[in-house]
XYZ file of N, CA, C and O in Angstrom:
560
model
N -21.876 14.726 39.107
C -21.427 13.790 38.103
C -21.958 12.383 38.384
O -22.334 11.684 37.472
N -21.960 12.002 39.633
C -22.400 10.665 40.023
C -23.880 10.419 39.662
O -24.209 9.345 39.165
N -24.821 11.366 39.899
C -26.225 11.143 39.530
C -26.402 10.969 38.013
O -27.224 10.182 37.571
N -25.618 11.681 37.233
C -25.724 11.556 35.775
C -25.271 10.167 35.340
O -25.902 9.524 34.510
N -24.186 9.668 35.916
C -23.678 8.337 35.609
C -24.703 7.276 36.006
O -24.977 6.334 35.253
N -25.291 7.421 37.157
C -26.315 6.470 37.621
C -27.534 6.482 36.715
O -28.076 5.427 36.374
N -27.965 7.655 36.332
C -29.119 7.785 35.445
C -28.819 7.174 34.077
O -29.647 6.454 33.511
N -27.636 7.410 33.546
C -27.240 6.844 32.252
C -27.218 5.323 32.319
O -27.710 4.642 31.424
N -26.648 4.787 33.390
C -26.605 3.337 33.569
C -28.011 2.749 33.659
O -28.296 1.706 33.071
N -28.890 3.394 34.377
C -30.267 2.935 34.517
C -30.980 2.917 33.165
O -31.662 1.947 32.830
N -30.812 3.955 32.373
C -31.435 4.028 31.046
C -30.891 2.923 30.150
O -31.639 2.245 29.450
N -29.589 2.712 30.152
C -28.981 1.671 29.315
C -29.454 0.280 29.711
O -29.735 -0.552 28.859
N -29.534 0.020 30.991
C -29.993 -1.297 31.446
C -31.441 -1.548 31.057
O -31.804 -2.650 30.661
N -32.282 -0.552 31.175
C -33.684 -0.709 30.786
C -33.833 -0.904 29.287
O -34.692 -1.649 28.829
N -33.018 -0.238 28.510
C -33.100 -0.352 27.051
C -32.676 -1.732 26.588
O -33.179 -2.242 25.599
N -31.774 -2.367 27.283
C -31.249 -3.663 26.869
C -32.126 -4.826 27.307
O -31.962 -5.933 26.815
N -33.022 -4.620 28.232
C -33.801 -5.735 28.756
C -35.218 -5.801 28.203
O -35.985 -6.651 28.619
N -35.560 -4.933 27.268
C -36.907 -4.995 26.699
C -37.081 -6.268 25.895
O -36.303 -6.563 24.995
N -38.082 -7.030 26.255
C -38.397 -8.238 25.503
C -39.509 -7.918 24.523
O -40.370 -7.085 24.793
N -39.501 -8.593 23.379
C -40.561 -8.322 22.399
C -41.925 -8.758 22.940
O -42.021 -9.681 23.749
N -42.956 -8.069 22.499
C -44.317 -8.446 22.860
C -44.754 -9.555 21.921
O -45.051 -9.311 20.751
N -44.773 -10.779 22.411
C -45.145 -11.924 21.588
C -46.638 -12.194 21.714
O -47.201 -12.144 22.807
N -47.250 -12.468 20.588
C -48.690 -12.713 20.511
C -48.902 -14.053 19.829
O -48.165 -14.415 18.915
N -49.907 -14.785 20.250
C -50.227 -16.050 19.600
C -51.208 -15.793 18.456
O -52.237 -15.146 18.646
N -50.850 -16.284 17.271
C -51.670 -16.136 16.080
C -52.099 -17.503 15.572
O -51.347 -18.471 15.668
N -53.294 -17.556 15.026
C -53.794 -18.766 14.375
C -54.059 -18.455 12.913
O -54.490 -17.348 12.581
N -53.797 -19.436 12.063
C -54.093 -19.316 10.640
C -55.133 -20.385 10.323
O -54.921 -21.565 10.580
N -56.260 -19.945 9.780
C -57.347 -20.863 9.429
C -57.745 -20.651 7.974
O -57.524 -19.591 7.406
N -58.339 -21.680 7.404
C -58.858 -21.622 6.040
C -60.367 -21.798 6.128
O -60.861 -22.670 6.852
N -61.102 -20.972 5.376
C -62.563 -21.075 5.351
C -63.023 -21.415 3.944
O -62.573 -20.822 2.965
N -63.935 -22.357 3.851
C -64.506 -22.764 2.575
C -65.801 -21.994 2.322
O -66.840 -22.308 2.893
N -65.717 -20.974 1.474
C -66.895 -20.200 1.087
C -67.342 -20.570 -0.324
O -67.859 -19.738 -1.055
N -67.138 -21.828 -0.697
C -67.552 -22.299 -2.021
C -68.761 -23.222 -1.866
O -69.169 -23.559 -0.753
N -69.277 -23.653 -3.008
C -70.400 -24.593 -3.006
C -69.935 -26.037 -3.075
O -70.742 -26.942 -3.276
N -68.640 -26.263 -2.932
C -68.092 -27.612 -3.055
C -67.028 -27.861 -1.992
O -66.513 -26.926 -1.382
N -66.709 -29.106 -1.798
C -65.692 -29.506 -0.843
C -64.305 -29.337 -1.473
O -64.157 -29.426 -2.684
N -63.287 -29.065 -0.658
C -61.918 -29.089 -1.162
C -60.980 -29.619 -0.090
O -61.328 -29.736 1.074
N -59.774 -29.966 -0.546
C -58.740 -30.474 0.333
C -57.577 -29.495 0.334
O -57.262 -28.912 -0.700
N -56.973 -29.323 1.481
C -55.786 -28.482 1.579
C -54.644 -29.342 2.116
O -54.824 -30.099 3.068
N -53.499 -29.238 1.432
C -52.303 -29.984 1.820
C -51.155 -28.989 2.013
O -50.862 -28.214 1.113
N -50.520 -29.034 3.181
C -49.408 -28.133 3.500
C -48.112 -28.936 3.517
O -48.053 -30.019 4.107
N -47.078 -28.368 2.892
C -45.790 -29.039 2.761
C -44.676 -28.197 3.351
O -44.741 -26.967 3.375
N -43.624 -28.893 3.793
C -42.384 -28.252 4.206
C -41.245 -29.079 3.632
O -41.151 -30.285 3.912
N -40.434 -28.461 2.801
C -39.311 -29.112 2.134
C -39.738 -30.406 1.442
O -39.075 -31.439 1.534
N -40.871 -30.348 0.763
C -41.357 -31.482 -0.014
C -42.097 -32.546 0.770
O -42.641 -33.480 0.196
N -42.139 -32.428 2.083
C -42.836 -33.407 2.922
C -44.208 -32.888 3.313
O -44.350 -31.738 3.721
N -45.209 -33.759 3.207
C -46.575 -33.413 3.611
C -46.620 -33.279 5.128
O -46.239 -34.184 5.858
N -47.068 -32.104 5.611
C -47.141 -31.859 7.055
C -48.568 -31.783 7.567
O -48.792 -31.962 8.757
N -49.493 -31.465 6.704
C -50.868 -31.296 7.153
C -51.800 -31.505 5.969
O -51.518 -31.026 4.869
N -52.886 -32.214 6.183
C -53.867 -32.461 5.130
C -55.247 -32.432 5.762
O -55.506 -33.137 6.735
N -56.111 -31.580 5.207
C -57.456 -31.435 5.756
C -58.461 -31.272 4.628
O -58.170 -30.646 3.612
N -59.649 -31.803 4.827
C -60.762 -31.596 3.904
C -61.719 -30.609 4.540
O -61.977 -30.669 5.745
N -62.230 -29.693 3.711
C -63.169 -28.688 4.198
C -64.466 -28.768 3.404
O -64.458 -28.643 2.179
N -65.550 -28.948 4.109
C -66.876 -28.949 3.497
C -67.358 -27.516 3.335
O -66.753 -26.577 3.866
N -68.482 -27.346 2.646
C -69.060 -26.015 2.444
C -69.248 -25.303 3.778
O -69.780 -25.868 4.732
N -68.782 -24.044 3.840
C -68.959 -23.219 5.029
C -68.061 -23.558 6.198
O -68.088 -22.880 7.222
N -67.233 -24.568 6.083
C -66.388 -25.014 7.187
C -65.097 -24.192 7.268
O -64.540 -23.786 6.262
N -64.631 -23.973 8.502
C -63.356 -23.303 8.760
C -62.503 -24.246 9.585
O -62.981 -24.807 10.571
N -61.232 -24.405 9.173
C -60.316 -25.266 9.929
C -59.000 -24.550 10.162
O -58.486 -23.862 9.292
N -58.461 -24.767 11.358
C -57.162 -24.213 11.717
C -56.061 -24.999 11.010
O -56.081 -26.223 10.995
N -55.111 -24.262 10.434
C -53.968 -24.882 9.775
C -52.767 -24.893 10.717
O -52.007 -25.843 10.749
N -52.584 -23.825 11.472
C -51.480 -23.789 12.434
C -51.663 -22.625 13.395
O -52.471 -21.734 13.176
N -50.849 -22.658 14.436
C -50.795 -21.591 15.427
C -49.326 -21.331 15.727
O -48.535 -22.263 15.810
N -48.961 -20.061 15.858
C -47.579 -19.714 16.164
C -47.535 -18.445 17.000
O -48.509 -17.715 17.097
N -46.375 -18.182 17.604
C -46.169 -17.003 18.425
C -45.139 -16.107 17.748
O -44.090 -16.580 17.321
N -45.462 -14.823 17.644
C -44.588 -13.865 16.978
C -44.948 -12.463 17.459
O -45.960 -12.271 18.128
N -44.125 -11.488 17.062
C -44.419 -10.094 17.383
C -45.540 -9.556 16.498
O -46.253 -8.647 16.888
N -45.672 -10.116 15.285
C -46.707 -9.658 14.365
C -47.145 -10.818 13.476
O -46.451 -11.826 13.355
N -48.297 -10.641 12.860
C -48.834 -11.674 11.977
C -48.035 -11.701 10.678
O -47.820 -10.669 10.049
N -47.577 -12.893 10.283
C -46.795 -13.036 9.051
C -47.377 -14.118 8.142
O -46.664 -14.743 7.364
N -48.689 -14.316 8.230
C -49.330 -15.314 7.371
C -48.875 -16.723 7.719
O -48.343 -16.977 8.792
N -49.054 -17.632 6.795
C -48.671 -19.020 7.009
C -47.154 -19.170 7.067
O -46.641 -20.201 7.484
N -46.420 -18.128 6.700
C -44.954 -18.162 6.758
C -44.455 -18.414 8.178
O -43.361 -18.936 8.361
N -45.237 -18.093 9.184
C -44.843 -18.336 10.570
C -45.011 -19.779 11.005
O -44.687 -20.134 12.133
N -45.489 -20.624 10.126
C -45.852 -21.994 10.489
C -44.899 -23.068 9.987
O -45.254 -24.248 9.957
N -43.723 -22.690 9.525
C -42.746 -23.661 9.043
C -43.261 -24.491 7.869
O -42.959 -25.663 7.737
N -44.062 -23.877 7.032
C -44.559 -24.526 5.824
C -44.107 -23.692 4.631
O -44.006 -22.483 4.718
N -43.810 -24.346 3.505
C -43.308 -23.582 2.362
C -44.183 -23.667 1.119
O -43.971 -22.935 0.164
N -45.179 -24.554 1.123
C -46.119 -24.587 0.004
C -47.443 -25.201 0.447
O -47.493 -25.984 1.393
N -48.486 -24.791 -0.250
C -49.836 -25.260 0.059
C -50.539 -25.588 -1.256
O -50.452 -24.829 -2.213
N -51.230 -26.718 -1.273
C -52.059 -27.092 -2.420
C -53.506 -27.088 -1.960
O -53.842 -27.705 -0.948
N -54.337 -26.356 -2.689
C -55.783 -26.377 -2.466
C -56.369 -27.073 -3.674
O -56.213 -26.617 -4.805
N -57.018 -28.216 -3.451
C -57.559 -28.992 -4.569
C -59.045 -29.258 -4.358
O -59.443 -29.856 -3.358
N -59.829 -28.803 -5.338
C -61.271 -29.031 -5.313
C -61.561 -30.458 -5.775
O -60.692 -31.133 -6.336
N -62.803 -30.892 -5.595
C -63.164 -32.264 -5.947
C -63.199 -32.517 -7.461
O -63.434 -33.635 -7.889
N -62.932 -31.494 -8.278
C -62.869 -31.666 -9.739
C -61.424 -31.667 -10.243
O -61.172 -31.475 -11.422
N -60.464 -31.860 -9.335
C -59.021 -31.903 -9.632
C -58.442 -30.565 -10.060
O -57.336 -30.500 -10.579
N -59.175 -29.487 -9.854
C -58.653 -28.146 -10.105
C -58.315 -27.510 -8.776
O -58.795 -27.948 -7.728
N -57.487 -26.466 -8.830
C -57.154 -25.794 -7.587
C -56.031 -24.800 -7.739
O -55.831 -24.212 -8.805
N -55.262 -24.653 -6.651
C -54.201 -23.659 -6.557
C -52.994 -24.252 -5.845
O -53.136 -25.133 -4.998
N -51.825 -23.732 -6.193
C -50.597 -24.049 -5.482
C -50.010 -22.717 -5.041
O -49.744 -21.843 -5.867
N -49.853 -22.541 -3.746
C -49.306 -21.305 -3.199
C -47.937 -21.635 -2.616
O -47.793 -22.575 -1.839
N -46.938 -20.857 -3.002
C -45.560 -21.103 -2.596
C -45.066 -19.931 -1.753
O -45.280 -18.772 -2.113
N -44.376 -20.252 -0.667
C -43.904 -19.215 0.247
C -42.936 -18.254 -0.431
O -43.065 -17.050 -0.318
N -41.958 -18.743 -1.122
C -40.972 -17.909 -1.797
C -41.135 -18.047 -3.300
O -41.496 -19.103 -3.799
N -40.840 -17.003 -4.020
C -40.903 -17.071 -5.478
C -42.312 -17.117 -6.027
O -42.547 -17.641 -7.100
N -43.267 -16.562 -5.300
C -44.665 -16.610 -5.725
C -44.888 -15.917 -7.063
O -45.824 -16.237 -7.775
N -44.018 -14.974 -7.438
C -44.173 -14.286 -8.718
C -43.988 -15.234 -9.895
O -44.445 -14.974 -11.000
N -43.295 -16.349 -9.674
C -43.044 -17.311 -10.742
C -44.084 -18.428 -10.749
O -44.045 -19.293 -11.599
N -44.985 -18.423 -9.811
C -45.954 -19.494 -9.652
C -47.148 -19.284 -10.570
O -47.903 -18.334 -10.409
N -47.339 -20.195 -11.504
C -48.445 -20.092 -12.460
C -49.774 -20.568 -11.878
O -50.809 -20.426 -12.514
N -49.772 -21.132 -10.668
C -50.984 -21.701 -10.066
C -51.443 -20.933 -8.828
O -52.156 -21.460 -7.990
N -51.045 -19.683 -8.712
C -51.386 -18.909 -7.519
C -52.827 -18.389 -7.568
O -53.460 -18.363 -8.621
N -53.317 -17.940 -6.428
C -54.663 -17.389 -6.327
C -54.774 -16.107 -7.144
O -53.794 -15.380 -7.315
N -55.972 -15.815 -7.600
C -56.220 -14.594 -8.368
C -55.953 -13.365 -7.511
O -56.106 -13.406 -6.284
N -55.587 -12.272 -8.156
C -55.353 -11.020 -7.447
C -54.135 -11.050 -6.547
O -54.049 -10.289 -5.595
N -53.207 -11.970 -6.827
C -51.984 -12.117 -6.027
C -52.254 -12.392 -4.555
O -51.451 -12.064 -3.692
N -53.412 -12.963 -4.256
C -53.689 -13.381 -2.875
C -52.762 -14.537 -2.526
O -52.447 -15.363 -3.360
N -52.338 -14.576 -1.278
C -51.447 -15.643 -0.834
C -51.716 -15.991 0.618
O -51.888 -15.109 1.458
N -51.701 -17.273 0.900
C -51.859 -17.760 2.272
C -50.617 -17.417 3.088
O -50.649 -17.385 4.302
N -49.511 -17.126 2.418
C -48.252 -16.851 3.098
C -48.023 -15.384 3.410
O -47.057 -15.034 4.075
N -48.871 -14.505 2.920
C -48.640 -13.072 3.085
C -49.808 -12.448 3.841
O -50.969 -12.665 3.492
N -49.481 -11.656 4.845
C -50.531 -10.973 5.603
C -51.300 -10.020 4.703
O -50.809 -9.578 3.683
N -52.499 -9.711 5.105
C -53.287 -8.731 4.359
C -54.195 -9.385 3.350
O -55.127 -10.078 3.702
N -53.911 -9.173 2.109
C -54.719 -9.601 0.977
C -55.228 -11.035 1.116
O -54.494 -11.989 0.929
N -56.481 -11.178 1.476
C -57.085 -12.502 1.589
C -57.403 -12.928 3.010
O -58.152 -13.871 3.210
N -56.833 -12.270 4.003
C -57.058 -12.651 5.396
C -58.039 -11.711 6.078
O -58.062 -10.517 5.816
N -58.822 -12.285 6.974
C -59.693 -11.508 7.846
C -59.287 -11.835 9.275
O -59.186 -13.009 9.648
N -59.045 -10.816 10.092
C -58.614 -11.006 11.471
C -59.837 -11.094 12.381
O -60.618 -10.167 12.477
N -59.968 -12.245 13.056
C -61.039 -12.449 14.021
C -60.368 -12.813 15.351
O -60.083 -13.976 15.607
N -60.031 -11.790 16.161
C -59.383 -11.978 17.466
C -58.089 -12.791 17.358
O -57.904 -13.785 18.047
N -57.203 -12.364 16.489
C -55.909 -13.005 16.220
C -56.025 -14.398 15.610
O -55.059 -15.152 15.580
N -57.210 -14.758 15.141
C -57.372 -15.935 14.289
C -57.530 -15.368 12.888
O -58.549 -14.754 12.567
N -56.503 -15.531 12.089
C -56.509 -14.979 10.731
C -57.078 -16.026 9.788
O -56.532 -17.121 9.656
N -58.190 -15.673 9.160
C -58.930 -16.606 8.312
C -58.735 -16.224 6.852
O -59.022 -15.092 6.450
N -58.248 -17.187 6.066
C -58.085 -17.014 4.625
C -59.290 -17.685 3.975
O -59.469 -18.889 4.090
N -60.135 -16.896 3.316
C -61.357 -17.429 2.718
C -61.127 -17.807 1.268
O -60.567 -17.036 0.484
N -61.568 -19.000 0.933
C -61.552 -19.469 -0.455
C -63.004 -19.451 -0.900
O -63.860 -20.098 -0.302
N -63.293 -18.639 -1.928
C -64.676 -18.381 -2.300
C -65.066 -19.036 -3.629
O -64.250 -19.682 -4.286
N -66.322 -18.831 -4.015
C -66.858 -19.438 -5.224
C -66.095 -18.980 -6.468
O -65.867 -19.762 -7.391
N -65.674 -17.727 -6.484
C -64.890 -17.226 -7.620
C -63.561 -17.976 -7.748
O -63.103 -18.271 -8.856
N -62.954 -18.312 -6.618
C -61.730 -19.120 -6.646
C -62.013 -20.481 -7.278
O -61.222 -20.969 -8.088
N -63.126 -21.092 -6.892
C -63.492 -22.386 -7.471
C -63.677 -22.270 -8.984
O -63.166 -23.091 -9.748
N -64.404 -21.255 -9.414
C -64.707 -21.103 -10.839
C -63.468 -20.785 -11.684
O -63.427 -21.106 -12.865
N -62.456 -20.173 -11.087
C -61.241 -19.795 -11.823
C -60.050 -20.700 -11.521
O -58.915 -20.363 -11.886
N -60.280 -21.811 -10.868
C -59.183 -22.707 -10.468
C -58.468 -23.300 -11.686
O -59.035 -23.413 -12.777
N -57.232 -23.665 -11.473
C -56.367 -24.223 -12.518
C -56.416 -25.747 -12.517
O -56.612 -26.361 -11.471
N -56.202 -26.348 -13.686
C -55.967 -27.789 -13.765
C -54.627 -28.020 -13.090
O -53.611 -27.469 -13.523
N -54.609 -28.816 -12.047
C -53.366 -29.011 -11.314
C -52.505 -30.086 -11.990
O -53.034 -31.043 -12.566
N -51.176 -29.918 -11.909
C -50.263 -30.900 -12.520
C -50.308 -32.228 -11.790
O -50.695 -32.336 -10.678
């Protein structure tokens, strides 16, 4: 009876002490258009990050640690504006994206893993291409 109790206790203690495997992820934006654009990241209405990207340029927007990649949602940002030099662009919102009239084509989102991201050694790159430029919205 004693060996069974010891074995049970050992299994329970090991099960309770497992820590999650945390990985560092980076979120970057790549400009695959023929023109320059600006990206502005907001959290609760406050501007947190603003960067200009020239043709072919890639810039890091944030880095975070998590068990899995969760897009820009892991970066404490809730909306992003991508504005081309012709005042057209996109507004991507973390929550309620289905109601957003200014989102990327094909339901691509900077906040959602997968659609639109390419993984390069845990640096997840969201590419904005020439088709995005040509189909951009007049921003409010």
